[in-house]
Amino acid sequence: INTAWERANLISRVRRVSIKGTAKFPFEYSATGASVHTEGSEAPAEEELVLGTVEIQPQMLKKWITVTDEVLALKGQDFLDYVYDEIEFRILQLADAQVVAAIKAAPAAATTTKAGVRQLSVAAFDFSTIFAAQAELVAAASNPVAIMSKQVYFNTFMALKDLSDRPIYNVVSENGRPSYYINGVEVLFDDTMADNEIIVGDLRGVVMNLPNNKEVSFVTDALSLAEEDLVKIVGKMYAGIGVIKDGYFCKVTLSSVSA
């Protein structure tokens, strides 16, 4: 399980909780600031604080497959382990896609029921794009990453240089596994990202609720299709994913291409 979660680029970095049923998360919708109170003067005005609440409804993420008795008999436990690993990875990959979908679906400005994701339109991705996106984030979003397709990173950003004619990308290899960066910001790849968009933000602004306090669970059913010599293997994860921090993300879109 740990290996599969490490292969899931996004959900391995979001906040994970276990709350039964629909989970509610408050966030600061608006608030007045603090003020200096000079001794002997009138008391400062009371703070005006308005909280919004994000509700996250869990859903069942599922993948299943049938395998013949003959295949299981010939291939043995190694093949069965492979099937489990494949199902688990695909479910976690879907959960990653749910993170991206939640960020994309958020409004540009917060409402009392949804945290906001800032929107930035640019004519082209250039050496300053990631800087511009970070400038849109709130100060508390202190650990940003850039989420994009591999095509955007390798075909666009790796060809860019700054004003001093230096490449803006970096590749760091640790334990044989490379990590990718742009202007010091780690890049995470997701296949559901279009080539005209980037998401920059702190993934602590997303929460993943696992009501059953379980990750991927399996049911191996050798009985219901026994007359057909088939074994049904079902993997599932009950999870809800949503953006709960306002201003923790910025979606950058090319203005020359429709989103």
Short mmCIF file of C-alpha atoms in Angstrom, two decimals:
data_model
loop_
_atom_site.label_atom_id
_atom_site.label_comp_id
_atom_site.label_asym_id
_atom_site.label_seq_id
_atom_site.Cartn_x
_atom_site.Cartn_y
_atom_site.Cartn_z
CA ILE A 1 0.00 0.00 0.00
CA ASN A 2 2.76 2.44 0.86
CA THR A 3 4.41 1.89 -2.54
CA ALA A 4 1.14 2.57 -4.35
CA TRP A 5 0.53 5.79 -2.39
CA GLU A 6 4.02 7.00 -3.25
CA ARG A 7 3.25 6.44 -6.93
CA ALA A 8 0.13 8.61 -6.55
CA ASN A 9 1.58 12.07 -7.10
CA LEU A 10 -1.11 14.19 -5.49
CA ILE A 11 -3.07 12.35 -2.80
CA SER A 12 0.15 11.39 -1.05
CA ARG A 13 0.55 15.12 -0.25
CA VAL A 14 -2.96 16.20 0.70
CA ARG A 15 -4.36 16.19 4.22
CA ARG A 16 -6.10 12.89 5.02
CA VAL A 17 -8.81 12.49 7.67
CA SER A 18 -11.40 9.87 8.62
CA ILE A 19 -14.85 11.37 9.28
CA LYS A 20 -18.04 9.33 8.95
CA GLY A 21 -20.55 10.53 6.38
CA THR A 22 -20.53 14.00 4.87
CA ALA A 23 -17.60 15.99 6.25
CA LYS A 24 -17.81 19.75 6.87
CA PHE A 25 -14.74 21.97 6.93
CA PRO A 26 -14.88 25.65 7.92
CA PHE A 27 -12.68 28.28 6.30
CA GLU A 28 -12.27 32.02 6.71
CA TYR A 29 -14.55 33.69 4.17
CA SER A 30 -13.89 37.24 5.36
CA ALA A 31 -12.44 38.93 8.44
CA THR A 32 -11.34 42.33 9.64
CA GLY A 33 -7.76 42.80 10.80
CA ALA A 34 -6.29 43.52 14.22
CA SER A 35 -5.66 47.10 15.33
CA VAL A 36 -3.48 49.03 17.78
CA HIS A 37 -5.21 50.09 20.99
CA THR A 38 -3.68 53.12 22.63
CA GLU A 39 -4.12 53.16 26.40
CA GLY A 40 -6.94 55.43 27.44
CA SER A 41 -8.55 55.57 24.02
CA GLU A 42 -11.79 53.96 22.97
CA ALA A 43 -11.76 50.20 22.53
CA PRO A 44 -11.17 49.07 18.94
CA ALA A 45 -14.08 47.73 16.94
CA GLU A 46 -14.96 44.09 17.43
CA GLU A 47 -13.59 41.75 14.77
CA GLU A 48 -16.03 40.84 12.04
CA LEU A 49 -15.42 37.21 11.11
CA VAL A 50 -17.47 35.31 8.54
CA LEU A 51 -16.81 31.60 8.13
CA GLY A 52 -17.60 29.54 5.06
CA THR A 53 -18.18 25.79 5.17
CA VAL A 54 -17.12 23.26 2.55
CA GLU A 55 -19.08 20.00 2.54
CA ILE A 56 -17.39 16.93 1.10
CA GLN A 57 -19.52 13.93 0.19
CA PRO A 58 -17.57 10.65 -0.08
CA GLN A 59 -17.93 8.42 -3.13
CA MET A 60 -16.90 4.87 -3.88
CA LEU A 61 -13.90 4.66 -6.21
CA LYS A 62 -13.88 1.19 -7.69
CA LYS A 63 -12.23 -1.11 -10.23
CA TRP A 64 -12.83 -4.81 -10.72
CA ILE A 65 -11.79 -7.65 -12.98
CA THR A 66 -12.63 -11.32 -13.50
CA VAL A 67 -9.91 -13.94 -13.82
CA THR A 68 -10.34 -17.56 -14.85
CA ASP A 69 -9.65 -20.41 -12.46
CA GLU A 70 -7.18 -21.78 -14.99
CA VAL A 71 -5.13 -18.58 -15.06
CA LEU A 72 -4.99 -18.44 -11.27
CA ALA A 73 -3.99 -22.08 -11.09
CA LEU A 74 -1.20 -21.61 -13.63
CA LYS A 75 0.08 -18.20 -12.54
CA GLY A 76 -0.28 -18.57 -8.79
CA GLN A 77 0.14 -15.97 -6.05
CA ASP A 78 2.56 -13.76 -8.00
CA PHE A 79 -0.07 -13.11 -10.66
CA LEU A 80 -2.73 -12.44 -8.03
CA ASP A 81 -0.44 -9.94 -6.31
CA TYR A 82 0.09 -8.22 -9.66
CA VAL A 83 -3.68 -7.90 -10.16
CA TYR A 84 -4.10 -6.41 -6.68
CA ASP A 85 -1.29 -3.93 -7.31
CA GLU A 86 -2.72 -2.89 -10.68
CA ILE A 87 -6.24 -2.35 -9.31
CA GLU A 88 -4.94 -0.40 -6.34
CA PHE A 89 -2.76 1.83 -8.51
CA ARG A 90 -5.65 2.63 -10.88
CA ILE A 91 -7.92 3.58 -7.99
CA LEU A 92 -5.29 5.88 -6.49
CA GLN A 93 -4.67 7.32 -9.95
CA LEU A 94 -8.39 8.13 -10.11
CA ALA A 95 -8.14 9.79 -6.69
CA ASP A 96 -5.31 11.97 -8.06
CA ALA A 97 -7.61 12.97 -10.91
CA GLN A 98 -10.30 13.83 -8.35
CA VAL A 99 -7.88 16.26 -6.70
CA VAL A 100 -7.30 18.04 -10.01
CA ALA A 101 -11.04 18.05 -10.77
CA ALA A 102 -11.84 19.59 -7.38
CA ILE A 103 -9.32 22.39 -7.92
CA LYS A 104 -10.59 23.08 -11.44
CA ALA A 105 -14.21 23.13 -10.28
CA ALA A 106 -13.60 25.70 -7.53
CA PRO A 107 -14.78 29.28 -8.19
CA ALA A 108 -12.30 32.10 -8.74
CA ALA A 109 -13.64 33.91 -5.68
CA ALA A 110 -14.71 32.12 -2.52
CA THR A 111 -18.36 31.74 -1.61
CA THR A 112 -19.75 30.70 1.76
CA THR A 113 -19.80 27.07 0.55
CA LYS A 114 -16.69 26.89 -1.65
CA ALA A 115 -13.06 27.92 -1.18
CA GLY A 116 -11.69 29.97 -4.06
CA VAL A 117 -8.98 29.11 -6.60
CA ARG A 118 -7.32 32.14 -8.19
CA GLN A 119 -7.40 32.39 -11.99
CA LEU A 120 -4.58 33.72 -14.15
CA SER A 121 -4.63 34.09 -17.93
CA VAL A 122 -1.35 34.38 -19.86
CA ALA A 123 -0.57 34.71 -23.56
CA ALA A 124 2.17 32.07 -23.33
CA PHE A 125 3.99 30.02 -20.74
CA ASP A 126 7.31 31.78 -20.12
CA PHE A 127 10.11 31.93 -17.56
CA SER A 128 8.01 34.09 -15.19
CA THR A 129 4.74 32.10 -15.32
CA ILE A 130 5.35 30.11 -12.14
CA PHE A 131 6.40 33.29 -10.31
CA ALA A 132 3.21 35.06 -11.42
CA ALA A 133 1.06 32.16 -10.22
CA GLN A 134 2.77 32.08 -6.81
CA ALA A 135 2.10 35.80 -6.44
CA GLU A 136 -1.64 35.01 -6.54
CA LEU A 137 -1.47 32.66 -3.54
CA VAL A 138 -2.09 33.61 0.08
CA ALA A 139 0.96 33.80 2.34
CA ALA A 140 -0.03 30.62 4.20
CA ALA A 141 0.36 28.58 0.99
CA SER A 142 4.05 28.18 1.70
CA ASN A 143 4.81 24.83 0.05
CA PRO A 144 3.69 25.22 -3.57
CA VAL A 145 3.97 22.69 -6.36
CA ALA A 146 3.20 23.02 -10.07
CA ILE A 147 0.80 20.46 -11.58
CA MET A 148 0.90 20.00 -15.33
CA SER A 149 1.06 17.48 -18.15
CA LYS A 150 4.37 15.95 -19.13
CA GLN A 151 4.03 17.53 -22.55
CA VAL A 152 3.95 21.04 -21.10
CA TYR A 153 7.00 20.42 -18.93
CA PHE A 154 9.23 18.61 -21.41
CA ASN A 155 8.16 20.40 -24.59
CA THR A 156 7.72 23.92 -23.22
CA PHE A 157 9.37 24.66 -19.89
CA MET A 158 12.54 22.69 -20.55
CA ALA A 159 13.13 24.89 -23.60
CA LEU A 160 12.75 28.18 -21.71
CA LYS A 161 15.52 30.40 -20.33
CA ASP A 162 15.52 33.38 -18.00
CA LEU A 163 16.77 36.89 -18.80
CA SER A 164 20.34 35.76 -18.12
CA ASP A 165 20.00 32.98 -20.70
CA ARG A 166 19.89 30.25 -18.04
CA PRO A 167 17.48 27.25 -18.13
CA ILE A 168 14.66 27.58 -15.59
CA TYR A 169 14.18 23.84 -15.05
CA ASN A 170 16.09 21.44 -12.85
CA VAL A 171 16.08 17.65 -12.52
CA VAL A 172 17.22 16.09 -9.24
CA SER A 173 17.76 12.34 -9.03
CA GLU A 174 17.44 10.70 -5.61
CA ASN A 175 17.54 6.93 -5.16
CA GLY A 176 17.27 6.56 -8.91
CA ARG A 177 14.00 8.48 -9.08
CA PRO A 178 14.08 11.95 -10.68
CA SER A 179 12.24 14.98 -9.32
CA TYR A 180 11.47 17.88 -11.62
CA TYR A 181 11.50 21.61 -10.82
CA ILE A 182 10.77 24.98 -12.43
CA ASN A 183 12.27 28.04 -10.75
CA GLY A 184 12.74 25.97 -7.59
CA VAL A 185 9.09 24.77 -7.52
CA GLU A 186 8.56 21.02 -7.69
CA VAL A 187 6.58 19.79 -10.69
CA LEU A 188 3.99 17.00 -10.40
CA PHE A 189 2.58 15.35 -13.51
CA ASP A 190 -1.07 14.50 -14.05
CA ASP A 191 -2.55 13.03 -17.23
CA THR A 192 -5.85 14.87 -16.80
CA MET A 193 -4.19 18.27 -17.16
CA ALA A 194 -4.65 19.86 -20.59
CA ASP A 195 -1.71 21.34 -22.46
CA ASN A 196 -3.09 24.86 -22.07
CA GLU A 197 -3.26 24.87 -18.28
CA ILE A 198 -1.15 24.65 -15.12
CA ILE A 199 -2.13 24.52 -11.46
CA VAL A 200 0.23 26.07 -8.91
CA GLY A 201 -0.55 25.69 -5.23
CA ASP A 202 -0.07 24.09 -1.85
CA LEU A 203 -1.73 20.66 -1.70
CA ARG A 204 -2.38 21.13 2.02
CA GLY A 205 -5.34 23.16 0.77
CA VAL A 206 -7.06 19.90 -0.26
CA VAL A 207 -8.48 17.32 2.12
CA MET A 208 -9.17 13.66 1.45
CA ASN A 209 -11.74 12.07 3.74
CA LEU A 210 -11.62 8.29 4.17
CA PRO A 211 -14.77 7.57 6.25
CA ASN A 212 -14.00 3.88 6.74
CA ASN A 213 -10.45 4.67 7.85
CA LYS A 214 -9.27 2.41 5.05
CA GLU A 215 -7.42 2.96 1.84
CA VAL A 216 -8.02 0.46 -0.96
CA SER A 217 -9.79 -2.71 0.18
CA PHE A 218 -10.38 -5.89 -1.82
CA VAL A 219 -13.09 -8.50 -2.19
CA THR A 220 -12.11 -11.74 -3.91
CA ASP A 221 -15.25 -13.62 -4.93
CA ALA A 222 -14.76 -17.19 -6.14
CA LEU A 223 -18.42 -18.20 -5.69
CA SER A 224 -20.84 -15.96 -7.60
CA LEU A 225 -19.38 -16.86 -11.02
CA ALA A 226 -18.14 -20.34 -10.07
CA GLU A 227 -20.28 -21.99 -12.76
CA GLU A 228 -18.31 -20.00 -15.35
CA ASP A 229 -14.95 -20.82 -13.74
CA LEU A 230 -14.39 -17.14 -13.01
CA VAL A 231 -13.07 -15.35 -9.93
CA LYS A 232 -14.15 -11.75 -9.42
CA ILE A 233 -11.62 -9.38 -7.81
CA VAL A 234 -13.02 -6.02 -6.68
CA GLY A 235 -10.96 -3.13 -5.37
CA LYS A 236 -12.65 -0.11 -3.81
CA MET A 237 -11.97 2.97 -1.75
CA TYR A 238 -14.62 5.16 -0.11
CA ALA A 239 -13.30 8.70 -0.30
CA GLY A 240 -14.30 12.34 -0.54
CA ILE A 241 -11.94 15.00 -1.90
CA GLY A 242 -12.30 18.78 -1.87
CA VAL A 243 -10.57 22.17 -1.66
CA ILE A 244 -10.91 23.57 1.86
CA LYS A 245 -8.40 26.46 1.89
CA ASP A 246 -9.15 29.71 0.10
CA GLY A 247 -6.36 31.13 -2.05
CA TYR A 248 -4.13 28.06 -1.81
CA PHE A 249 -4.22 27.44 -5.57
CA CYS A 250 -3.95 29.35 -8.82
CA LYS A 251 -5.03 27.94 -12.17
CA VAL A 252 -3.04 29.37 -15.08
CA THR A 253 -4.64 29.14 -18.54
CA LEU A 254 -3.35 30.18 -21.93
CA SER A 255 -5.51 33.05 -23.16
CA SER A 256 -4.95 32.06 -26.80
CA VAL A 257 -6.57 28.64 -26.30
CA SER A 258 -9.99 27.96 -24.87
CA ALA A 259 -9.99 26.12 -21.53
#
